[in-house]
DNA sequence: GCGTGCTTCTAGAACGTTCTAGTACCCGAG
DNA sequence: CTCGGGTACTAGAACGTTCTAGAAGCACGC
């Protein structure tokens, strides 16, 4: 059955059209559409039928314009960043469960953070959830003066008042990874770090702390790395060239780890038999069957849920203080780690 | 300097606030804000200054509500699909260049296509750009009755009236891939196919056609595959088990190709020395340094540009017929193909 | 007969913008 | 001095919704 193309002329159907069709007032149709109370079951049915007949669909702009609330949470994310797209997926679910909607605004090569945020503000989002924002603290403060802001996966030092931060316990994650390797009997554990990437300093510190705690201070070896596969590959080259090869490597993140893996494969060093490798993030990459990387998983679902909660509770009670939520990561054991060979 | 927190109470500043501040009428402020003509340079400056002072920001909802045009193109995409996110990136650029804006609506585990599209319709998008839509033809026809619709990367058979299709010449791509391998001296070229995935039939056909054309009809070997890395790995296992190993493999897509690669690595079959591998899509995966996959690139920028063009030209002149645009792919030679070893 | 209270419904004003149809003014031509 | 025609500006009505106030109807208790 064809979907009855709206009203006579090209316009989309409005409340008034439905009202005319059903022979009631506009206000009553509004009541029915919102599911508010104040309409008898009989008319309710009649109105709904009329709406269906002429293909009425509420206009969210008009709706938001009138009711001062938009119930819109603006999300800025990097469209090419798998970690961000994972988060977005969970944000949809989290927002829906508390009666809010998500407005997406991507950052891409052709679209700056500034543009992304401006567009969200123009849509009158009630709050901003920024994934890994690069904006300077001053800019964030400026935004925070306007509406509740939360920064996910980007630590702010010093904290910016009005901006709540949600991040993974990077140091704790690195410690867990080292603990895992040590429990497998490894002692020569190297770390390919993330340079100046967000979180890199914490992971480096976590690695050092754990090594010290296990009495392996003299085995600490930090190789300059980065957040791309290329960085990992280069670092692994350096590692092999150096001669004394460690029995395990903790990489800054999964991309870096896969880069290292590829170097090892090419050099016919078998993983995990000759060397164990641990990544960080539990990205899609790590889960690919031929990568099958042991890694520290960030609790993305939890982070998304926290982001929505923090922001909505500030909308409801505007005096809620901002702070920081640090989410614990957990180890996911896959195929790139195994017990150290004796000796 | 602090960003002067809007108007006395909590409200966001409106045209009326700016008007009051600058001592002019609301209509004039509107003129200045739109950059329309009808204001003297002097007042223009004064109004802009007032707007800046109280932190005015236009309300896009009200703006769209009043002017019948929204200049909004709704884009439905799979948030986890790298091919889609690549497209989105180019869509932003393409839309901007013709004065339209993009409204994103993601499909995810927790969000169905229906929800995604409903939200776009509620925002009163003027047209829909659907990336790889799964919706049945009837549903698409229903949407097409409402507004211009274009389906990217999803062939519709039979064509749905009102829905324009933009897709890659999959058969042509497979032929080019085979040509490349043949030109390198390969003759035993197998194809790991995509089963029932969109485009798979065309790529299979292109492979067969090319093999025939090169007089290699008796070397045709199609292995059941799929679109995941796992599918590729499994198919490669079968290939090796079968004994008579081909000298080259054309995989359905990059994910499938990397799956095959991993099996080959593990089985110590060196690529490309012993066997050449070609993927399809030129996804991010293919570009990773340790994958470095020769592949058929889809012309994403062109597809995005076409999507925007087709849809906007229908908005401007509603009688533009719908049809199909078939975009040529091109070969990207990387490290997984080389000349066949003699014999 | 008259208030009271409940349900069902409606008129009309908002929301922040753009657009239409003006008014007010100035300048030069007749 | 009036007319025409531009430029600078403004009042007020839209756009499609929600919300506030209140009206109409009805049953009930006195």
XYZ file of C-alpha atoms (C1' of nucleotides) in Angstrom:
746
model
C 0.000 0.000 0.000
C 1.376 3.401 -0.930
C 2.034 5.742 1.996
C -0.515 8.389 1.076
C 1.688 11.314 0.125
C 0.956 13.821 2.852
C -1.274 16.803 2.230
C -2.551 18.084 -1.139
C 0.378 20.344 -1.957
C 4.000 19.461 -1.357
C 4.085 20.408 2.335
C 4.716 17.898 5.041
C 1.694 17.285 7.221
C 1.403 19.353 10.394
C -0.607 19.144 13.569
C -3.171 21.440 11.968
C -3.658 19.027 9.086
C -4.221 16.148 11.456
C -6.581 18.268 13.531
C -8.628 19.176 10.467
C -8.732 15.565 9.344
C -9.854 14.312 12.742
C -12.148 17.249 13.440
C -10.494 18.272 16.680
C -8.279 21.102 17.865
C -4.569 21.372 17.286
C -3.915 21.315 21.005
C -5.668 18.017 21.365
C -3.647 16.465 18.592
C -0.531 17.675 20.331
C -1.699 15.960 23.496
C -2.255 12.703 21.692
C 1.062 12.874 19.859
C 3.003 13.428 23.032
C 1.083 10.686 24.762
C 0.149 13.217 27.417
C -3.018 12.686 29.375
C -6.147 14.673 28.685
C -7.672 12.807 25.741
C -10.285 10.092 25.803
C -9.317 6.711 24.437
C -11.828 7.081 21.625
C -10.539 10.401 20.303
C -6.996 9.290 20.884
C -7.551 6.437 18.503
C -9.303 8.669 16.011
C -6.487 11.202 16.029
C -3.818 8.557 15.650
C -5.709 7.111 12.734
C -5.951 10.517 11.077
C -2.248 11.098 11.622
C -1.386 7.769 10.073
C -3.684 8.428 7.143
C -2.010 11.648 6.090
C 1.489 10.540 7.045
C 2.047 13.002 9.848
C 5.453 13.101 11.471
C 6.305 15.465 14.324
C 8.701 18.264 13.530
C 11.421 17.977 16.112
C 12.665 21.508 15.451
C 9.336 23.100 16.221
C 8.955 20.804 19.163
C 12.293 21.737 20.652
C 11.795 25.378 19.883
C 8.601 25.576 21.843
C 9.427 23.461 24.861
C 12.531 25.054 26.235
C 14.172 21.682 26.608
C 15.697 20.000 23.594
C 16.808 16.849 25.420
C 19.719 16.804 23.045
C 23.222 15.783 24.025
C 25.845 16.941 21.570
C 28.621 14.461 20.889
C 31.818 15.501 19.193
C 33.926 12.609 17.932
C 36.679 11.723 15.487
C 34.978 9.838 12.757
C 38.073 7.841 11.879
C 38.880 6.809 15.418
C 37.583 3.301 16.167
C 37.705 3.981 19.872
C 35.398 6.945 19.384
C 32.937 5.134 17.186
C 32.763 2.379 19.794
C 31.950 5.013 22.380
C 29.292 6.607 20.207
C 27.558 3.292 19.885
C 27.276 3.006 23.641
C 26.351 6.654 24.044
C 23.231 6.123 21.976
C 22.095 3.393 24.297
C 22.987 5.288 27.445
C 21.218 8.446 26.330
C 18.093 6.666 25.280
C 17.754 4.971 28.625
C 17.518 8.340 30.367
C 15.273 9.996 27.794
C 17.806 12.032 25.928
C 18.797 12.076 22.299
C 22.222 12.215 20.715
C 23.283 14.778 18.146
C 26.438 13.647 16.391
C 29.022 16.014 15.075
C 32.111 14.558 13.501
C 35.605 15.883 13.431
C 37.350 14.982 10.201
C 40.086 16.190 7.923
C 37.632 18.620 6.366
C 35.925 19.582 9.599
C 37.578 21.126 12.616
C 36.645 20.729 16.239
C 35.508 24.304 16.234
C 33.078 23.678 13.395
C 31.845 20.509 15.033
C 31.105 22.253 18.296
C 29.596 25.354 16.725
C 27.111 23.194 14.888
C 26.121 21.438 18.117
C 25.635 24.766 19.859
C 23.531 25.995 16.974
C 21.320 22.950 17.442
C 20.844 24.071 21.044
C 22.198 20.908 22.560
C 21.831 21.021 26.305
C 25.214 19.545 27.031
C 28.414 18.556 25.276
C 30.177 15.223 25.355
C 33.568 15.680 23.774
C 35.541 12.612 22.815
C 39.274 13.202 23.053
C 38.997 16.952 22.542
C 42.142 18.752 21.419
C 40.810 22.207 22.171
C 42.880 24.314 24.567
C 41.748 24.667 28.159
C 40.623 28.247 27.597
C 38.226 27.183 24.884
C 36.852 24.381 27.039
C 36.334 26.794 29.899
C 34.463 29.079 27.546
C 32.144 26.247 26.571
C 31.722 25.136 30.153
C 30.408 28.585 30.961
C 27.616 27.952 28.505
C 26.582 24.370 29.267
C 27.662 21.173 31.003
C 30.715 19.702 29.303
C 32.390 16.355 29.734
C 35.672 15.340 28.209
C 36.043 11.649 27.579
C 39.443 10.033 27.173
C 41.299 13.274 27.570
C 42.819 14.191 30.860
C 42.931 17.886 31.652
C 45.804 19.171 33.661
C 45.156 21.307 35.512
C 41.439 20.500 35.702
C 39.201 22.963 33.891
C 36.353 24.109 36.141
C 33.019 23.097 34.697
C 34.486 20.322 32.588
C 34.038 16.830 33.932
C 36.634 14.287 32.843
C 36.115 10.601 32.225
C 39.148 8.522 31.512
C 40.695 5.141 31.921
C 43.122 4.399 34.733
C 46.056 4.195 32.382
C 48.682 3.663 35.043
C 46.634 0.945 36.650
C 46.193 -0.688 33.232
C 49.891 -0.760 32.548
C 50.458 -2.248 35.978
C 47.957 -4.991 35.343
C 49.578 -5.800 32.038
C 52.979 -6.107 33.691
C 51.487 -8.203 36.476
C 50.050 -10.552 33.895
C 53.382 -10.946 32.154
C 55.236 -11.434 35.400
C 52.758 -14.077 36.475
C 53.621 -15.896 33.259
C 57.240 -15.912 34.316
C 58.490 -12.999 32.273
C 61.137 -10.754 33.711
C 62.630 -8.951 30.746
C 59.630 -6.829 29.890
C 60.074 -3.828 27.607
C 57.663 -0.993 27.052
C 57.134 0.722 23.716
C 55.673 4.000 24.857
C 53.291 6.493 23.306
C 55.499 9.555 23.388
C 53.357 12.582 24.035
C 50.038 10.936 23.214
C 47.277 11.344 25.792
C 47.636 8.706 28.450
C 51.165 7.810 27.444
C 52.781 9.348 30.486
C 50.431 7.478 32.810
C 51.006 4.165 31.101
C 54.744 4.691 31.228
C 54.558 5.455 34.896
C 52.366 2.439 35.544
C 54.880 0.232 33.774
C 57.768 1.588 35.828
C 55.871 1.284 39.079
C 54.959 -2.312 38.407
C 58.451 -3.282 37.364
C 59.852 -1.734 40.510
C 57.298 -3.467 42.661
C 58.285 -6.810 41.187
C 61.932 -6.099 41.863
C 62.665 -5.749 38.179
C 63.944 -2.203 38.296
C 67.095 -3.176 36.433
C 65.073 -4.709 33.598
C 63.117 -1.556 32.872
C 63.436 -0.664 29.222
C 61.307 2.056 27.649
C 61.521 2.440 23.884
C 60.267 5.586 22.227
C 57.154 4.682 20.267
C 53.943 6.412 19.353
C 50.327 5.709 18.606
C 50.539 4.320 15.093
C 51.429 0.904 13.766
C 54.419 2.482 12.100
C 55.722 3.654 15.447
C 55.391 0.163 16.818
C 57.168 -1.385 13.861
C 60.053 1.031 14.154
C 60.394 0.461 17.871
C 60.411 -3.301 17.370
C 63.159 -2.939 14.800
C 65.211 -1.084 17.355
C 64.472 -3.764 19.910
C 65.715 -6.569 17.684
C 68.736 -4.628 16.570
C 69.724 -4.035 20.164
C 70.575 -7.677 20.591
C 69.430 -8.593 24.090
C 65.845 -9.294 23.222
C 63.196 -9.060 25.983
C 60.816 -11.953 26.488
C 57.782 -9.675 26.508
C 56.694 -6.294 25.241
C 53.974 -3.981 26.448
C 52.989 -1.589 23.681
C 51.352 1.787 24.155
C 48.217 0.764 22.273
C 46.877 -1.865 19.916
C 47.945 -0.112 16.748
C 51.450 0.205 18.091
C 51.370 -3.439 19.164
C 50.302 -4.663 15.738
C 53.117 -2.676 14.194
C 55.535 -4.446 16.503
C 53.890 -7.768 15.676
C 54.437 -7.253 11.992
C 58.132 -6.573 12.488
C 58.424 -9.684 14.606
C 56.596 -11.789 12.013
C 58.867 -10.550 9.264
C 61.917 -11.246 11.352
C 60.640 -14.769 11.952
C 60.440 -14.207 15.668
C 57.424 -16.219 16.654
C 54.762 -14.752 18.890
C 54.012 -15.725 21.581
C 56.546 -18.581 21.702
C 59.654 -16.417 21.578
C 58.164 -13.160 22.682
C 54.878 -12.132 24.257
C 53.117 -8.937 23.217
C 50.449 -6.949 25.035
C 48.488 -4.047 23.557
C 46.176 -1.488 25.056
C 42.582 -0.466 24.218
C 41.048 -3.723 23.021
C 40.201 -2.049 19.758
C 38.670 -3.859 16.840
C 42.175 -4.428 15.597
C 43.036 -6.538 18.592
C 40.035 -8.737 18.041
C 40.799 -9.589 14.430
C 41.355 -13.319 14.324
C 44.776 -13.079 12.755
C 45.921 -10.465 15.229
C 44.327 -11.996 18.322
C 46.125 -9.617 20.600
C 46.273 -9.826 24.373
C 45.411 -6.326 25.495
C 44.079 -4.045 28.207
C 40.446 -3.302 27.476
C 39.034 0.094 28.261
C 35.544 -0.174 29.674
C 33.839 1.701 26.902
C 30.288 0.920 27.929
C 30.974 2.208 31.407
C 32.625 5.356 30.115
C 29.688 6.103 27.845
C 27.240 5.536 30.637
C 29.201 7.781 32.967
C 29.415 10.512 30.353
C 25.665 10.577 29.953
C 25.013 10.342 33.666
C 27.393 13.119 34.640
C 25.997 15.436 32.071
C 22.345 14.753 32.717
C 22.673 15.022 36.459
C 24.181 18.432 35.953
C 21.262 19.384 33.754
C 18.847 18.282 36.396
C 20.704 19.823 39.322
C 23.006 22.487 37.992
C 25.080 22.741 41.138
C 26.563 19.267 40.822
C 30.308 19.728 41.046
C 32.565 18.614 38.210
C 35.422 16.275 38.752
C 36.878 13.168 37.312
C 35.792 9.583 36.829
C 38.563 7.112 36.432
C 37.438 3.851 34.938
C 39.360 0.674 35.564
C 40.539 -1.239 32.507
C 40.727 -5.004 32.463
C 42.994 -7.548 30.911
C 41.826 -9.525 27.897
C 43.993 -12.531 27.343
C 44.281 -13.654 23.757
C 46.893 -15.349 21.684
C 49.954 -13.111 21.901
C 51.027 -13.914 25.425
C 52.208 -17.167 26.919
C 54.476 -18.463 29.640
C 58.108 -17.449 29.427
C 60.427 -20.196 28.242
C 62.605 -21.436 31.071
C 65.943 -19.678 31.370
C 38.872 37.268 28.881
C 35.698 35.543 30.062
C 33.013 35.020 27.428
C 30.392 37.279 28.998
C 27.760 34.777 30.076
C 24.860 35.692 27.825
C 21.860 37.538 29.198
C 21.014 38.261 32.865
C 19.087 35.049 33.554
C 20.070 31.643 32.270
C 18.603 31.983 28.778
C 20.702 31.929 25.688
C 20.815 35.275 23.920
C 18.285 35.845 21.144
C 17.893 38.278 18.316
C 15.730 40.397 20.578
C 18.523 40.663 23.130
C 20.973 41.765 20.492
C 18.421 44.220 19.121
C 17.894 45.735 22.550
C 21.609 45.966 23.148
C 22.272 47.641 19.814
C 19.164 49.790 19.909
C 17.734 48.521 16.620
C 14.882 46.283 15.556
C 14.898 42.516 15.589
C 14.431 42.404 11.839
C 17.535 44.445 11.285
C 19.607 42.185 13.463
C 18.327 39.259 11.461
C 19.456 40.987 8.293
C 22.918 41.545 9.689
C 23.212 38.000 11.003
C 22.309 36.495 7.672
C 24.642 38.856 5.881
C 21.683 39.964 3.798
C 21.722 43.416 2.309
C 19.695 46.248 3.743
C 21.890 47.473 6.572
C 24.447 50.244 6.522
C 28.063 49.351 7.237
C 27.966 51.406 10.393
C 24.963 49.701 11.984
C 26.165 46.365 10.731
C 29.305 46.799 12.737
C 27.398 48.006 15.743
C 25.040 45.031 15.657
C 27.852 42.529 15.264
C 29.622 44.126 18.187
C 26.490 43.861 20.328
C 26.040 40.219 19.330
C 29.601 39.425 20.260
C 29.266 41.247 23.540
C 26.338 39.213 24.788
C 27.497 35.965 23.165
C 24.669 35.606 20.701
C 24.531 32.451 18.607
C 21.820 31.846 16.022
C 19.300 29.138 16.836
C 19.364 26.831 13.869
C 16.051 25.239 14.809
C 14.173 28.503 14.776
C 15.984 29.500 11.633
C 15.036 26.315 9.811
C 11.536 26.428 11.134
C 10.856 29.824 9.725
C 12.548 29.574 6.355
C 10.969 26.580 4.762
C 14.338 25.260 3.710
C 16.517 23.456 6.201
C 19.428 22.855 3.827
C 19.990 19.663 5.722
C 21.061 16.404 4.114
C 20.408 13.385 6.279
C 23.116 10.741 6.231
C 22.518 7.267 7.572
C 25.675 5.232 8.110
C 27.052 2.252 9.997
C 29.224 3.703 12.683
C 31.491 0.672 12.803
C 32.043 0.439 9.069
C 35.313 2.105 8.068
C 34.124 2.412 4.507
C 31.132 4.411 5.719
C 33.106 6.672 7.975
C 35.440 7.402 5.082
C 32.424 8.363 3.025
C 31.018 10.571 5.746
C 34.241 12.481 5.864
C 33.957 13.297 2.183
C 30.258 14.002 2.418
C 30.901 16.839 4.828
C 33.200 18.480 2.335
C 30.917 17.877 -0.626
C 27.849 19.228 1.155
C 29.579 22.309 2.392
C 30.757 23.236 -1.073
C 27.176 23.458 -2.299
C 25.784 25.196 0.770
C 24.170 22.290 2.533
C 24.717 20.819 5.940
C 25.006 17.215 7.024
C 22.902 15.620 9.743
C 24.452 12.358 10.862
C 22.445 9.421 12.082
C 24.295 6.282 12.986
C 23.183 2.699 12.725
C 24.645 0.633 15.518
C 23.929 -2.473 17.513
C 21.623 -0.452 19.718
C 20.098 1.618 16.936
C 18.232 0.276 13.951
C 18.049 1.714 10.469
C 14.453 2.585 11.131
C 15.349 4.633 14.184
C 18.170 6.303 12.316
C 15.939 7.344 9.458
C 13.029 8.406 11.635
C 15.281 10.759 13.500
C 16.482 12.299 10.232
C 12.925 12.775 9.049
C 12.017 14.358 12.354
C 14.824 16.846 11.809
C 13.168 17.732 8.509
C 16.132 16.819 6.389
C 15.461 17.683 2.789
C 17.017 14.547 1.385
C 18.418 11.233 2.517
C 21.810 9.747 1.733
C 21.783 6.149 2.860
C 25.065 4.304 3.104
C 24.649 0.620 2.409
C 21.000 0.534 3.453
C 19.553 -2.867 4.347
C 15.964 -1.708 4.250
C 13.656 -3.602 1.894
C 12.708 -2.031 -1.418
C 9.189 -1.259 -0.224
C 10.504 0.822 2.635
C 12.882 2.682 0.366
C 10.059 3.404 -2.047
C 8.028 4.759 0.836
C 10.845 7.129 1.749
C 11.399 8.116 -1.849
C 7.794 9.256 -2.001
C 8.632 11.747 0.749
C 11.992 13.136 -0.347
C 14.958 12.539 -2.627
C 16.832 9.409 -1.609
C 20.172 8.073 -2.709
C 21.581 4.693 -1.848
C 25.355 4.523 -1.768
C 27.188 1.230 -2.081
C 24.036 -0.793 -2.292
C 22.752 -1.926 -5.625
C 18.984 -2.205 -5.912
C 17.578 -4.870 -8.138
C 15.161 -4.144 -9.567
C 15.721 -0.387 -9.329
C 13.432 1.404 -6.909
C 11.830 4.415 -8.536
C 12.829 7.595 -6.775
C 15.955 6.071 -5.291
C 19.187 6.966 -7.014
C 22.008 4.455 -6.660
C 25.710 5.158 -6.487
C 28.031 2.222 -6.497
C 31.421 0.986 -7.560
C 31.885 -0.973 -10.761
C 32.578 -4.189 -8.893
C 32.882 -6.387 -11.958
C 35.235 -3.940 -13.597
C 37.291 -3.826 -10.415
C 37.688 -7.574 -10.264
C 38.707 -7.560 -13.915
C 41.364 -4.953 -13.299
C 42.718 -6.956 -10.403
C 42.982 -10.067 -12.547
C 44.582 -8.066 -15.341
C 47.196 -6.813 -12.921
C 48.017 -10.308 -11.733
C 48.148 -11.679 -15.263
C 50.459 -8.862 -16.290
C 52.777 -10.018 -13.505
C 52.840 -13.450 -15.080
C 50.319 -15.174 -12.846
C 48.054 -17.772 -14.364
C 46.773 -19.783 -11.409
C 44.630 -17.097 -9.867
C 42.015 -18.083 -7.308
C 39.145 -15.995 -6.028
C 37.893 -16.063 -2.465
C 34.408 -14.721 -2.930
C 32.025 -12.750 -0.739
C 29.126 -15.146 -0.742
C 25.922 -13.184 -0.672
C 27.455 -9.898 0.408
C 26.533 -6.847 -1.654
C 28.780 -6.628 -4.671
C 30.015 -10.190 -4.312
C 28.144 -11.492 -7.341
C 29.521 -8.717 -9.527
C 33.080 -9.250 -8.366
C 32.751 -12.990 -8.959
C 31.469 -12.345 -12.437
C 34.228 -9.863 -13.167
C 36.812 -12.422 -12.082
C 35.335 -15.101 -14.330
C 35.068 -12.765 -17.284
C 38.668 -11.666 -16.956
C 39.971 -15.193 -16.568
C 38.093 -16.256 -19.662
C 39.349 -13.309 -21.621
C 42.929 -14.236 -20.749
C 42.330 -17.788 -21.874
C 42.563 -19.055 -18.304
C 39.108 -20.581 -18.143
C 40.520 -23.863 -16.884
C 42.316 -22.121 -14.023
C 39.193 -20.531 -12.623
C 38.857 -21.400 -8.968
C 36.260 -19.749 -6.756
C 36.425 -20.505 -3.037
C 33.483 -19.735 -0.805
C 34.485 -16.865 1.453
C 32.709 -13.930 3.033
C 33.320 -10.410 4.199
C 35.181 -10.991 7.422
C 38.796 -11.788 8.157
C 37.662 -15.095 9.571
C 36.085 -16.032 6.249
C 39.330 -15.244 4.479
C 41.380 -17.267 6.921
C 39.126 -20.274 6.546
C 39.190 -20.066 2.773
C 42.961 -19.856 2.756
C 43.126 -22.953 4.938
C 41.062 -24.777 2.371
C 43.302 -23.489 -0.374
C 46.454 -24.798 1.251
C 44.877 -28.094 2.177
C 43.832 -28.628 -1.425
C 47.447 -29.107 -2.446
C 47.752 -27.437 -5.826
C 48.371 -23.955 -4.542
C 47.609 -20.998 -6.841
C 50.236 -18.352 -7.395
C 47.813 -15.528 -6.675
C 44.582 -14.883 -4.818
C 41.966 -12.208 -5.302
C 39.938 -11.776 -2.141
C 36.443 -10.344 -1.904
C 37.546 -7.431 0.245
C 40.396 -6.214 2.409
C 39.179 -7.843 5.595
C 38.873 -11.151 3.810
C 42.315 -10.650 2.278
C 43.954 -9.967 5.641
C 42.364 -13.127 6.989
C 43.938 -15.060 4.156
C 47.236 -13.296 4.779
C 47.276 -14.373 8.380
C 46.741 -18.009 7.449
C 49.534 -17.775 4.922
C 51.888 -16.168 7.446
C 51.195 -18.868 9.972
C 51.746 -21.557 7.394
C 55.056 -19.937 6.513
C 53.970 -19.277 2.963
C 55.654 -16.005 2.163
C 53.737 -13.188 0.573
C 54.269 -12.000 -2.079
C 57.201 -14.278 -2.973
C 55.276 -17.519 -3.006
C 51.809 -16.151 -3.432
C 50.380 -12.768 -4.360
C 47.283 -11.417 -2.674
C 44.907 -8.678 -3.797
C 42.134 -7.157 -1.695
C 39.258 -4.854 -2.477
C 38.157 -1.485 -0.985
C 41.455 0.093 -0.033
C 40.210 0.365 3.502
C 42.336 1.621 6.353
C 43.258 -1.982 6.993
C 44.979 -2.275 3.635
C 47.054 0.782 4.323
C 48.444 -0.388 7.646
C 52.179 -0.675 7.153
C 52.363 -4.274 8.258
C 49.492 -5.270 6.002
C 50.484 -3.156 3.007
C 47.914 -4.811 0.815
C 47.594 -4.411 -2.932
C 43.934 -3.672 -3.447
C 41.212 -2.163 -5.604
C 40.386 1.276 -4.283
C 36.834 2.512 -4.409
C 36.714 6.171 -5.333
C 35.149 7.357 -2.130
C 35.568 11.054 -2.732
C 33.838 10.753 -6.068
C 31.007 8.717 -4.614
C 30.438 11.257 -1.868
C 30.468 14.096 -4.338
C 28.013 12.303 -6.600
C 25.696 11.528 -3.708
C 25.487 15.175 -2.755
C 25.141 16.338 -6.332
C 22.388 13.919 -7.250
C 20.389 14.772 -4.236
C 20.772 18.517 -4.435
C 19.984 18.671 -8.112
C 16.758 16.865 -7.371
C 15.984 19.376 -4.658
C 16.557 22.212 -7.039
C 14.702 20.657 -9.974
C 12.404 18.004 -8.639
C 11.814 16.362 -12.004
C 15.378 15.102 -12.358
C 15.095 11.398 -13.053
C 16.718 8.876 -10.753
C 19.107 6.281 -12.034
C 22.476 4.889 -11.230
C 26.032 6.158 -11.088
C 28.708 3.563 -11.419
C 32.077 4.719 -10.219
C 35.241 3.140 -11.525
C 37.631 1.697 -8.953
C 41.375 1.803 -9.424
C 44.230 -0.464 -8.572
C 46.543 0.437 -5.703
C 49.723 -1.566 -5.871
C 51.361 -2.243 -2.540
C 53.473 -4.980 -1.125
C 51.401 -8.138 -1.465
C 51.771 -8.671 -5.195
C 54.853 -9.390 -7.258
C 55.882 -11.167 -10.437
C 55.085 -14.845 -10.604
C 58.094 -17.097 -10.117
C 59.054 -18.764 -13.370
C 57.453 -22.148 -13.907
C -30.648 25.114 42.221
C -25.906 25.549 42.935
C -21.444 24.886 43.855
C -17.348 21.233 43.410
C -14.554 18.325 41.093
C -13.339 15.644 37.334
C -12.531 14.759 32.528
C -12.264 16.289 27.908
C -11.501 19.575 25.022
C -10.137 24.406 22.963
C -8.314 29.270 22.110
C -4.467 31.721 21.884
C 0.003 33.026 23.313
C 4.449 31.767 23.354
C 9.428 29.897 21.351
C 13.412 32.538 17.956
C 13.757 33.187 13.678
C 12.704 35.027 8.571
C 9.816 37.320 5.461
C 6.446 40.601 3.612
C 4.982 44.919 3.396
C 5.584 48.597 4.614
C 7.466 53.722 6.637
C 10.920 57.368 6.875
C 14.282 59.640 4.934
C 17.396 61.622 1.497
C 18.711 63.067 -3.163
C 18.201 64.629 -7.636
C 15.100 65.635 -11.597
C 11.329 68.005 -13.336
C 7.608 72.204 -4.532
C 6.464 67.833 -5.886
C 7.595 63.513 -7.656
C 10.259 59.216 -8.272
C 13.492 56.035 -6.627
C 16.736 54.499 -3.997
C 18.591 53.065 0.862
C 17.935 52.195 5.795
C 15.119 50.642 8.790
C 10.724 48.512 11.329
C 6.125 46.225 12.648
C 3.987 42.224 12.638
C 2.771 37.936 10.716
C 4.252 33.657 9.807
C 6.714 28.625 10.711
C 4.852 23.990 13.790
C 4.856 22.989 18.001
C 3.761 23.138 23.417
C 1.788 25.334 27.222
C -1.347 28.064 30.108
C -5.918 29.080 31.102
C -10.037 28.238 30.859
C -14.672 26.472 28.937
C -18.046 22.836 28.412
C -20.120 18.862 30.023
C -21.391 15.775 33.497
C -22.105 13.563 38.018
C -22.522 14.244 42.759
C -23.899 16.086 47.289
C -26.223 19.386 49.635
